[in-house]
Amino acid sequence: MASTLILLTIGLPWAGAVLVWLDGNRRPRLQNTLAVTFSLAAGAAALALIAFPSSQTSFRLPVGGIFGDFTFLADGLGILLAVIATGIGSLAVIFSIDYMRGEAELGRYYSLILFFIGAMAGLVLTSSLLLMFIFWEITALCSYALISFHNDDPKAVRGGIKALIITQVGGLGLLGGALLAFSSLGSYEISELLKNAHTLPQAALAWMAFGFLAAAAAKSAQFPFHTWLPDAMEAPSPVSALIHAATMVNAGVYLLARFYPAFEGVPGWKTAVVLVGVVSALMAAVMALFADDLKRLLAYSTVSQLGYMVYAIGVGGIFASQFHLLSHAVFKALLFLAAGAVIHAAGTRALGEMGGLGSAMPRVRIVFITGALALAGIPVLNGFWSKELILENGLEHGPVWGYTLMLLTAGLTAAYIFRGVWMVFYGSRRNTHPLHDAQPAMQVALWPLAVASVLTGLLSGPLGKLFAATLPFHDLEALTTRAILIDILEAPATWLATGVVVMGLAAWWFRKELAPVFRFFLWLGSPARNSFGFEDFNRAVVRSTQAVADLLRHTQTGYLTMNVAGILIGLVIILAILAWGG
Amino acid sequence: MLANALFWMITIPLAASPVSYLAGRLTTLRAASIPGRASPARWLALLTLLAAWIPYITAVRMVLASGSQTIVWGTVHFRVDGLGLVLSGVSLALGALVVAFSGPYLAGMEGEDKFYGLLTAMIGAMLGLGFSNDLFNLWVWFEVMTVSSFLLVAFHWQQPAALEAGVKYLVQSAVGSALVLMGIALVFLETGVLNLDQIRATAQPSSLLAAAGALFVIGFGVKAALVPMHTWLPDAHSQAPSGISAMLSGVVIEAGLVAMLRALGPLAGTHSGWPHLLMSFGAVNMLVGNLMALRQTQVKRLLAYSSLSHVGYMLLGIGIAVGFQSAQAAGGALFHVVNHALMKGLAFLAAGTLLYVLRSGHGSHHPLMTEDLSGASRRYPWIALALSIAVLGLGGLPPLAGFMSKWQIFAAGFQTQDGLVQALVIFGALNSVLSLGYYAPLVNILYRREAAPLVGGGLRAPLSMQLPVMLLAVLVIAIGIWPPLVNGLVVSGSRAVLALFGF
Amino acid sequence: MTLSMPSILLVGIFSLFGVGLYGLLAVRNLIKVIVALQVVVKAVLLALVLAGNLRGQVPLAQSLGLTVLVADTVVAVIGLALAVQVRRCLGTLDLHALASLRR
């Protein structure tokens, strides 16, 4: 049963992708229907999987040779992410009905999104390192194609290729790690690696651990690979919500969580993970504070929140990180879709050109504020529970410097999102574009997410039980929801953090009074807008590669004599090498 | 039985060559050519290439069942093994598709019959080359293949650019052949025999044999597009008719590689440096190919440089195989030979279709520029999709064929547990990422909404061009999803390669 | 120094090879390049003959030599045909005129 459901979860979106493409953009309504149907069906299959969790491989396709077997497994970690991918995927597709109305190339859009959903589900439901890498690459391909969906816009194309190259370079870490595992253990099975990690030579395990960390950092847009996510905002908003908030960027966190038992013993690894998480969270929060573009603000926020998840893993709080993954997927998707509605109505992405939109778009305002409250970590909403759990774990098991900086970041988070909400929905209107509230299909997507932002905290108990039952290597304990929630409420760390959050909100509210203090920090503005120098580094790498390529082109002189000389030079070189080596 | 299969496999295309040429010429002489009327030369060529599949499949079945065999016809020695079967399979498959493809391209053109005649001769020679078991035989087939390709490259010899490409190709190929011949002379001098098996048996480490090996690598390396012997490649590929570009990149280069392996195999045991030498050439090819392709604005030139980097992967695989007796590495290299032939063939045929509908169909001899492709997917959705599939597959993205063969080479490299080899593998993977830097923009350009004016005025894509393209695209996806499709052939070939080097 | 056949041939091989290589690298006329190519191949032919002689495989060397001769002639013919066309098309046989395809 589980194997059928797994195949459906992956296969239904793919079937839908092919069908939507075949229509050839002749019947948009049919394409909409097909896309929604297949993504919802996949969501149903994923939800059904909750009833069949297992820690054993449920499906094996023998390929043989150096490709091992294609195996699939539905354990707690996989089911969680598969449900998120298909669930939020369906909502994003539904949202797209209104958002992409009038788009000429709907077929390409939907088929890429569906192809992505299937691949993401596959990534988390497989237990073969090779298949995981394959799905990893497919998601990168879809992400690139969707970012540069509007191929006529050079910024979009640049953003897409940048995302592709950066995540692919990081992916080399996964490639190397997977191959090291295969050559040391003779198998691609994840369970093999988790079981036998301690038998591997230290050097190999260390390479694997840091390679996986690099791959995860690149995929999740963490320091030092964070520059691609803001530029990926050229994608249509449903794509940003699905891929760059709720699913694909979580793949890195998923990778770290899944392989944590194998790598936790590698000296320096956990510290490195904590470092990556903390730096990303803090740096991105500062960048969000200075953001001028609504989607870029949300992008930086995503990097920052992913930093929380990575930090959680670094201090050993696997459950906390995945709980926050769930909360974040819900409220960030909500924020992106709501932002999409705002951008669709206001005709601009610039915060400076918005303002006072709340009265014309009350529904959007409510759901956006719900998401914002969840992000800031205001009690009762899901972000509160999961963020506090992470901070609690961090205080107990992690370094103090890490905890302090994450606490500070929580305050900054509240500040920047409050600023965002204010600049969009309140104040005076700076925009004369004719406005409309969210359209019907958009609302169908937005309201469930808003409700979920309030309620998913209640899932903590069942989720914990699912994890403890199906993840034998992770050493987790299962508590009831009640126990978890009470535990969070009672921890002193929680109230400390809530205090900081309130301070962050107050900082924005009283910004005029606090202006002299802020002027001190204005120097941060310019480096923040330039990604603290990482953009320059990227540009330098690209430019130098192109310069070398241009130089090399001079070797193709076009003169026959030079070409023949090349042949003879080759002969001399090879003779010299043979003579010297012999 | 196998001897019969071999005989027919080689003879059918070779015999068909003059026959189809004559049939075409006589028809042209007899009746005033009706424009658009398919030349009998084309149909004869297509039929013979399809007919040659029958003995080929028989041979494959027999070799997979009972292993390789040596066949002797008088003084000519053949070895029917997996390596030759891989090369022959790719030649026949791509050849048939190219003949079908070139129909509308060449219809009514002067020299059309010559084209089909020379193409079938070239294919027949490649079949012979793949199975040669002595140096004399090898060189003769190599020469026949090379000579038939000269006028195919310089087919549009009224155009100065094509003429220039043809002249450079001829001179450089001839230099390569001369170097190979010198190598043969040295081997002959040292051992007194030309039969590969006998050479392997009697070879002793000696400087003459090392020099001979060097001459083989360089001489055949001209044809196999090793750096720095590659300079003819971009010119020849961009100026030749698109079907010939597909053949050159897809099969002729690989034939050069196979010939090099056949010649080098018996000698490799005499010097310890060969594996690392091959791997180094592979690494250099990868990097140079990718860097040169990065800044190209002509589509076919870009694809030609990309072929350089793919030869690099094949060499890496072979180097690992020879250095560490790895059957998986040899298998990976041969798998990549097959995949590259399919993907590069697809890329050139798809690009050739676009070249035809946008430029040459109107009579223009201007090369196809990347900007010409702007918005081509609006008018030619299937061709654009096929080109995207080819190009992304070449970049090593799953679920396409290129990923699987590269993975096999990489995995085999890591299995050697040698630090240097593992570093080279990462270097190879990094090169794959680099190649996306010029493949991805092509896809982006194809899917623009604003169509270039050239696209607006483009002709309808002929069916005989679309069908081969579609077929290749399906194959590339199928092999990418399910690599075992070509497993039997590749495994047999890997065993043959290892046997060639004495393992 | 004994003026034996092998040493004469050796001298011949080296000098022809050298002349041919010089021709390939130093001349600017296409016909001269093709001639230089021919010279190189004749040097190799001599090497084959020498090898066959020294190894007692004269018939094999002869057949190989004849085949090489034929193949090389074909190459020369095609090369010269292309050269004629170059002269017709570009008006010159200078190699520098054949350098428009570059980078």
mmCIF file of N, CA, C and O in Angstrom, chain C residues 4-62:
data_model
loop_
_atom_site.group_PDB
_atom_site.id
_atom_site.type_symbol
_atom_site.label_atom_id
_atom_site.label_comp_id
_atom_site.label_asym_id
_atom_site.label_seq_id
_atom_site.Cartn_x
_atom_site.Cartn_y
_atom_site.Cartn_z
ATOM 1 N N SER C 4 75.702 1.062 -45.208
ATOM 2 C CA SER C 4 74.754 -0.030 -45.438
ATOM 3 C C SER C 4 73.401 0.545 -45.781
ATOM 4 O O SER C 4 73.114 1.715 -45.534
ATOM 5 N N MET C 5 72.561 -0.339 -46.379
ATOM 6 C CA MET C 5 71.219 0.082 -46.778
ATOM 7 C C MET C 5 70.435 0.680 -45.606
ATOM 8 O O MET C 5 69.837 1.748 -45.753
ATOM 9 N N PRO C 6 70.444 0.008 -44.451
ATOM 10 C CA PRO C 6 69.657 0.584 -43.347
ATOM 11 C C PRO C 6 70.074 2.004 -42.991
ATOM 12 O O PRO C 6 69.226 2.866 -42.795
ATOM 13 N N SER C 7 71.365 2.265 -42.933
ATOM 14 C CA SER C 7 71.749 3.604 -42.514
ATOM 15 C C SER C 7 71.422 4.635 -43.574
ATOM 16 O O SER C 7 71.064 5.765 -43.274
ATOM 17 N N ILE C 8 71.526 4.233 -44.843
ATOM 18 C CA ILE C 8 71.148 5.178 -45.907
ATOM 19 C C ILE C 8 69.672 5.527 -45.769
ATOM 20 O O ILE C 8 69.265 6.687 -45.817
ATOM 21 N N LEU C 9 68.899 4.463 -45.610
ATOM 22 C CA LEU C 9 67.463 4.685 -45.476
ATOM 23 C C LEU C 9 67.167 5.572 -44.265
ATOM 24 O O LEU C 9 66.311 6.449 -44.312
ATOM 25 N N LEU C 10 67.874 5.324 -43.176
ATOM 26 C CA LEU C 10 67.649 6.102 -41.961
ATOM 27 C C LEU C 10 67.895 7.573 -42.213
ATOM 28 O O LEU C 10 67.109 8.443 -41.830
ATOM 29 N N VAL C 11 69.015 7.854 -42.878
ATOM 30 C CA VAL C 11 69.315 9.245 -43.220
ATOM 31 C C VAL C 11 68.218 9.816 -44.099
ATOM 32 O O VAL C 11 67.734 10.939 -43.889
ATOM 33 N N GLY C 12 67.830 9.006 -45.093
ATOM 34 C CA GLY C 12 66.769 9.464 -45.987
ATOM 35 C C GLY C 12 65.487 9.774 -45.234
ATOM 36 O O GLY C 12 64.845 10.801 -45.448
ATOM 37 N N ILE C 13 65.140 8.864 -44.313
ATOM 38 C CA ILE C 13 63.897 9.066 -43.567
ATOM 39 C C ILE C 13 63.952 10.372 -42.792
ATOM 40 O O ILE C 13 63.045 11.203 -42.860
ATOM 41 N N PHE C 14 65.027 10.527 -42.041
ATOM 42 C CA PHE C 14 65.113 11.728 -41.212
ATOM 43 C C PHE C 14 65.080 12.994 -42.051
ATOM 44 O O PHE C 14 64.404 13.971 -41.711
ATOM 45 N N SER C 15 65.849 12.991 -43.150
ATOM 46 C CA SER C 15 65.887 14.232 -43.944
ATOM 47 C C SER C 15 64.549 14.528 -44.600
ATOM 48 O O SER C 15 64.071 15.654 -44.579
ATOM 49 N N LEU C 16 63.935 13.485 -45.163
ATOM 50 C CA LEU C 16 62.626 13.723 -45.772
ATOM 51 C C LEU C 16 61.617 14.212 -44.747
ATOM 52 O O LEU C 16 60.848 15.151 -44.984
ATOM 53 N N PHE C 17 61.610 13.553 -43.591
ATOM 54 C CA PHE C 17 60.676 13.942 -42.537
ATOM 55 C C PHE C 17 60.905 15.398 -42.156
ATOM 56 O O PHE C 17 59.964 16.181 -42.026
ATOM 57 N N GLY C 18 62.169 15.733 -41.993
ATOM 58 C CA GLY C 18 62.494 17.105 -41.618
ATOM 59 C C GLY C 18 62.047 18.094 -42.679
ATOM 60 O O GLY C 18 61.422 19.123 -42.362
ATOM 61 N N VAL C 19 62.345 17.762 -43.939
ATOM 62 C CA VAL C 19 61.931 18.664 -45.029
ATOM 63 C C VAL C 19 60.423 18.823 -45.028
ATOM 64 O O VAL C 19 59.883 19.932 -45.135
ATOM 65 N N GLY C 20 59.744 17.696 -44.889
ATOM 66 C CA GLY C 20 58.287 17.764 -44.902
ATOM 67 C C GLY C 20 57.742 18.614 -43.769
ATOM 68 O O GLY C 20 56.871 19.467 -43.973
ATOM 69 N N LEU C 21 58.249 18.396 -42.562
ATOM 70 C CA LEU C 21 57.771 19.178 -41.427
ATOM 71 C C LEU C 21 58.059 20.658 -41.629
ATOM 72 O O LEU C 21 57.223 21.513 -41.339
ATOM 73 N N TYR C 22 59.257 20.933 -42.134
ATOM 74 C CA TYR C 22 59.590 22.329 -42.397
ATOM 75 C C TYR C 22 58.580 22.926 -43.361
ATOM 76 O O TYR C 22 58.082 24.041 -43.169
ATOM 77 N N GLY C 23 58.288 22.146 -44.399
ATOM 78 C CA GLY C 23 57.329 22.638 -45.364
ATOM 79 C C GLY C 23 55.971 22.927 -44.735
ATOM 80 O O GLY C 23 55.360 23.953 -44.967
ATOM 81 N N LEU C 24 55.503 22.015 -43.891
ATOM 82 C CA LEU C 24 54.201 22.205 -43.268
ATOM 83 C C LEU C 24 54.163 23.464 -42.417
ATOM 84 O O LEU C 24 53.148 24.137 -42.332
ATOM 85 N N LEU C 25 55.287 23.737 -41.769
ATOM 86 C CA LEU C 25 55.267 24.832 -40.800
ATOM 87 C C LEU C 25 55.670 26.170 -41.382
ATOM 88 O O LEU C 25 55.340 27.207 -40.841
ATOM 89 N N ALA C 26 56.431 26.168 -42.471
ATOM 90 C CA ALA C 26 57.033 27.429 -42.899
ATOM 91 C C ALA C 26 56.460 28.038 -44.160
ATOM 92 O O ALA C 26 56.672 29.208 -44.425
ATOM 93 N N VAL C 27 55.736 27.254 -44.964
ATOM 94 C CA VAL C 27 55.335 27.831 -46.248
ATOM 95 C C VAL C 27 53.971 28.489 -46.184
ATOM 96 O O VAL C 27 53.186 28.230 -45.275
ATOM 97 N N ARG C 28 53.686 29.316 -47.177
ATOM 98 C CA ARG C 28 52.428 30.039 -47.209
ATOM 99 C C ARG C 28 51.530 29.661 -48.372
ATOM 100 O O ARG C 28 50.425 30.160 -48.478
ATOM 101 N N ASN C 29 52.020 28.765 -49.220
ATOM 102 C CA ASN C 29 51.266 28.419 -50.412
ATOM 103 C C ASN C 29 50.599 27.060 -50.192
ATOM 104 O O ASN C 29 51.236 26.102 -49.743
ATOM 105 N N LEU C 30 49.342 26.982 -50.533
ATOM 106 C CA LEU C 30 48.582 25.761 -50.238
ATOM 107 C C LEU C 30 49.147 24.548 -50.980
ATOM 108 O O LEU C 30 49.238 23.447 -50.432
ATOM 109 N N ILE C 31 49.530 24.758 -52.232
ATOM 110 C CA ILE C 31 50.081 23.633 -53.004
ATOM 111 C C ILE C 31 51.350 23.124 -52.332
ATOM 112 O O ILE C 31 51.565 21.908 -52.216
ATOM 113 N N LYS C 32 52.155 24.052 -51.857
ATOM 114 C CA LYS C 32 53.396 23.627 -51.212
ATOM 115 C C LYS C 32 53.106 22.830 -49.954
ATOM 116 O O LYS C 32 53.818 21.890 -49.605
ATOM 117 N N VAL C 33 52.037 23.204 -49.270
ATOM 118 C CA VAL C 33 51.664 22.453 -48.074
ATOM 119 C C VAL C 33 51.315 21.013 -48.442
ATOM 120 O O VAL C 33 51.734 20.049 -47.801
ATOM 121 N N ILE C 34 50.551 20.869 -49.523
ATOM 122 C CA ILE C 34 50.148 19.521 -49.934
ATOM 123 C C ILE C 34 51.380 18.732 -50.352
ATOM 124 O O ILE C 34 51.505 17.532 -50.055
ATOM 125 N N VAL C 35 52.292 19.391 -51.033
ATOM 126 C CA VAL C 35 53.525 18.709 -51.418
ATOM 127 C C VAL C 35 54.296 18.287 -50.171
ATOM 128 O O VAL C 35 54.807 17.163 -50.083
ATOM 129 N N ALA C 36 54.363 19.198 -49.190
ATOM 130 C CA ALA C 36 55.091 18.875 -47.964
ATOM 131 C C ALA C 36 54.482 17.652 -47.295
ATOM 132 O O ALA C 36 55.186 16.779 -46.769
ATOM 133 N N LEU C 37 53.163 17.592 -47.315
ATOM 134 C CA LEU C 37 52.452 16.438 -46.751
ATOM 135 C C LEU C 37 52.897 15.162 -47.457
ATOM 136 O O LEU C 37 53.172 14.131 -46.820
ATOM 137 N N GLN C 38 52.975 15.221 -48.781
ATOM 138 C CA GLN C 38 53.405 14.070 -49.558
ATOM 139 C C GLN C 38 54.806 13.642 -49.154
ATOM 140 O O GLN C 38 55.093 12.442 -49.016
ATOM 141 N N VAL C 39 55.667 14.635 -48.956
ATOM 142 C CA VAL C 39 57.050 14.324 -48.586
ATOM 143 C C VAL C 39 57.079 13.589 -47.243
ATOM 144 O O VAL C 39 57.797 12.596 -47.078
ATOM 145 N N VAL C 40 56.286 14.068 -46.300
ATOM 146 C CA VAL C 40 56.252 13.421 -44.982
ATOM 147 C C VAL C 40 55.826 11.967 -45.124
ATOM 148 O O VAL C 40 56.406 11.053 -44.542
ATOM 149 N N VAL C 41 54.778 11.755 -45.914
ATOM 150 C CA VAL C 41 54.270 10.389 -46.045
ATOM 151 C C VAL C 41 55.305 9.504 -46.733
ATOM 152 O O VAL C 41 55.457 8.325 -46.382
ATOM 153 N N LYS C 42 56.032 10.077 -47.695
ATOM 154 C CA LYS C 42 57.066 9.256 -48.340
ATOM 155 C C LYS C 42 58.143 8.889 -47.339
ATOM 156 O O LYS C 42 58.689 7.775 -47.372
ATOM 157 N N ALA C 43 58.436 9.803 -46.424
ATOM 158 C CA ALA C 43 59.423 9.473 -45.391
ATOM 159 C C ALA C 43 58.928 8.300 -44.555
ATOM 160 O O ALA C 43 59.679 7.357 -44.248
ATOM 161 N N VAL C 44 57.661 8.347 -44.192
ATOM 162 C CA VAL C 44 57.113 7.260 -43.395
ATOM 163 C C VAL C 44 57.127 5.967 -44.191
ATOM 164 O O VAL C 44 57.363 4.875 -43.662
ATOM 165 N N LEU C 45 56.872 6.092 -45.475
ATOM 166 C CA LEU C 45 56.890 4.915 -46.343
ATOM 167 C C LEU C 45 58.256 4.256 -46.309
ATOM 168 O O LEU C 45 58.376 3.027 -46.196
ATOM 169 N N LEU C 46 59.271 5.112 -46.379
ATOM 170 C CA LEU C 46 60.631 4.592 -46.295
ATOM 171 C C LEU C 46 60.841 3.871 -44.971
ATOM 172 O O LEU C 46 61.485 2.813 -44.904
ATOM 173 N N ALA C 47 60.297 4.463 -43.911
ATOM 174 C CA ALA C 47 60.434 3.840 -42.592
ATOM 175 C C ALA C 47 59.794 2.464 -42.572
ATOM 176 O O ALA C 47 60.337 1.507 -42.002
ATOM 177 N N LEU C 48 58.628 2.372 -43.209
ATOM 178 C CA LEU C 48 57.953 1.072 -43.285
ATOM 179 C C LEU C 48 58.810 0.060 -44.029
ATOM 180 O O LEU C 48 58.951 -1.097 -43.619
ATOM 181 N N VAL C 49 59.354 0.505 -45.139
ATOM 182 C CA VAL C 49 60.186 -0.404 -45.933
ATOM 183 C C VAL C 49 61.382 -0.864 -45.120
ATOM 184 O O VAL C 49 61.729 -2.057 -45.074
ATOM 185 N N LEU C 50 62.001 0.076 -44.423
ATOM 186 C CA LEU C 50 63.156 -0.262 -43.598
ATOM 187 C C LEU C 50 62.776 -1.275 -42.534
ATOM 188 O O LEU C 50 63.461 -2.273 -42.311
ATOM 189 N N ALA C 51 61.649 -0.994 -41.880
ATOM 190 C CA ALA C 51 61.195 -1.891 -40.820
ATOM 191 C C ALA C 51 60.962 -3.287 -41.373
ATOM 192 O O ALA C 51 61.372 -4.297 -40.776
ATOM 193 N N GLY C 52 60.259 -3.337 -42.516
ATOM 194 C CA GLY C 52 59.982 -4.634 -43.102
ATOM 195 C C GLY C 52 61.259 -5.385 -43.452
ATOM 196 O O GLY C 52 61.379 -6.596 -43.237
ATOM 197 N N ASN C 53 62.197 -4.620 -43.966
ATOM 198 C CA ASN C 53 63.458 -5.221 -44.348
ATOM 199 C C ASN C 53 64.190 -5.789 -43.136
ATOM 200 O O ASN C 53 64.663 -6.921 -43.143
ATOM 201 N N LEU C 54 64.278 -4.973 -42.093
ATOM 202 C CA LEU C 54 65.034 -5.388 -40.915
ATOM 203 C C LEU C 54 64.379 -6.554 -40.195
ATOM 204 O O LEU C 54 65.029 -7.300 -39.489
ATOM 205 N N ARG C 55 63.073 -6.683 -40.344
ATOM 206 C CA ARG C 55 62.353 -7.738 -39.628
ATOM 207 C C ARG C 55 62.041 -8.930 -40.508
ATOM 208 O O ARG C 55 61.333 -9.847 -40.055
ATOM 209 N N GLY C 56 62.508 -8.889 -41.732
ATOM 210 C CA GLY C 56 62.297 -10.037 -42.614
ATOM 211 C C GLY C 56 60.866 -10.215 -43.049
ATOM 212 O O GLY C 56 60.446 -11.308 -43.421
ATOM 213 N N GLN C 57 60.082 -9.118 -43.005
ATOM 214 C CA GLN C 57 58.673 -9.233 -43.396
ATOM 215 C C GLN C 57 58.447 -8.453 -44.673
ATOM 216 O O GLN C 57 57.570 -7.594 -44.736
ATOM 217 N N VAL C 58 59.243 -8.745 -45.674
ATOM 218 C CA VAL C 58 59.204 -7.917 -46.891
ATOM 219 C C VAL C 58 57.846 -7.915 -47.575
ATOM 220 O O VAL C 58 57.344 -6.857 -47.944
ATOM 221 N N PRO C 59 57.169 -9.052 -47.768
ATOM 222 C CA PRO C 59 55.870 -8.996 -48.472
ATOM 223 C C PRO C 59 54.853 -8.138 -47.737
ATOM 224 O O PRO C 59 54.118 -7.359 -48.347
ATOM 225 N N LEU C 60 54.822 -8.263 -46.410
ATOM 226 C CA LEU C 60 53.869 -7.474 -45.636
ATOM 227 C C LEU C 60 54.161 -5.991 -45.801
ATOM 228 O O LEU C 60 53.260 -5.177 -46.034
ATOM 229 N N ALA C 61 55.442 -5.656 -45.720
ATOM 230 C CA ALA C 61 55.821 -4.252 -45.872
ATOM 231 C C ALA C 61 55.454 -3.747 -47.258
ATOM 232 O O ALA C 61 55.008 -2.625 -47.434
ATOM 233 N N GLN C 62 55.654 -4.596 -48.258
ATOM 234 C CA GLN C 62 55.335 -4.172 -49.620
ATOM 235 C C GLN C 62 53.846 -3.876 -49.774
ATOM 236 O O GLN C 62 53.452 -2.847 -50.339
#
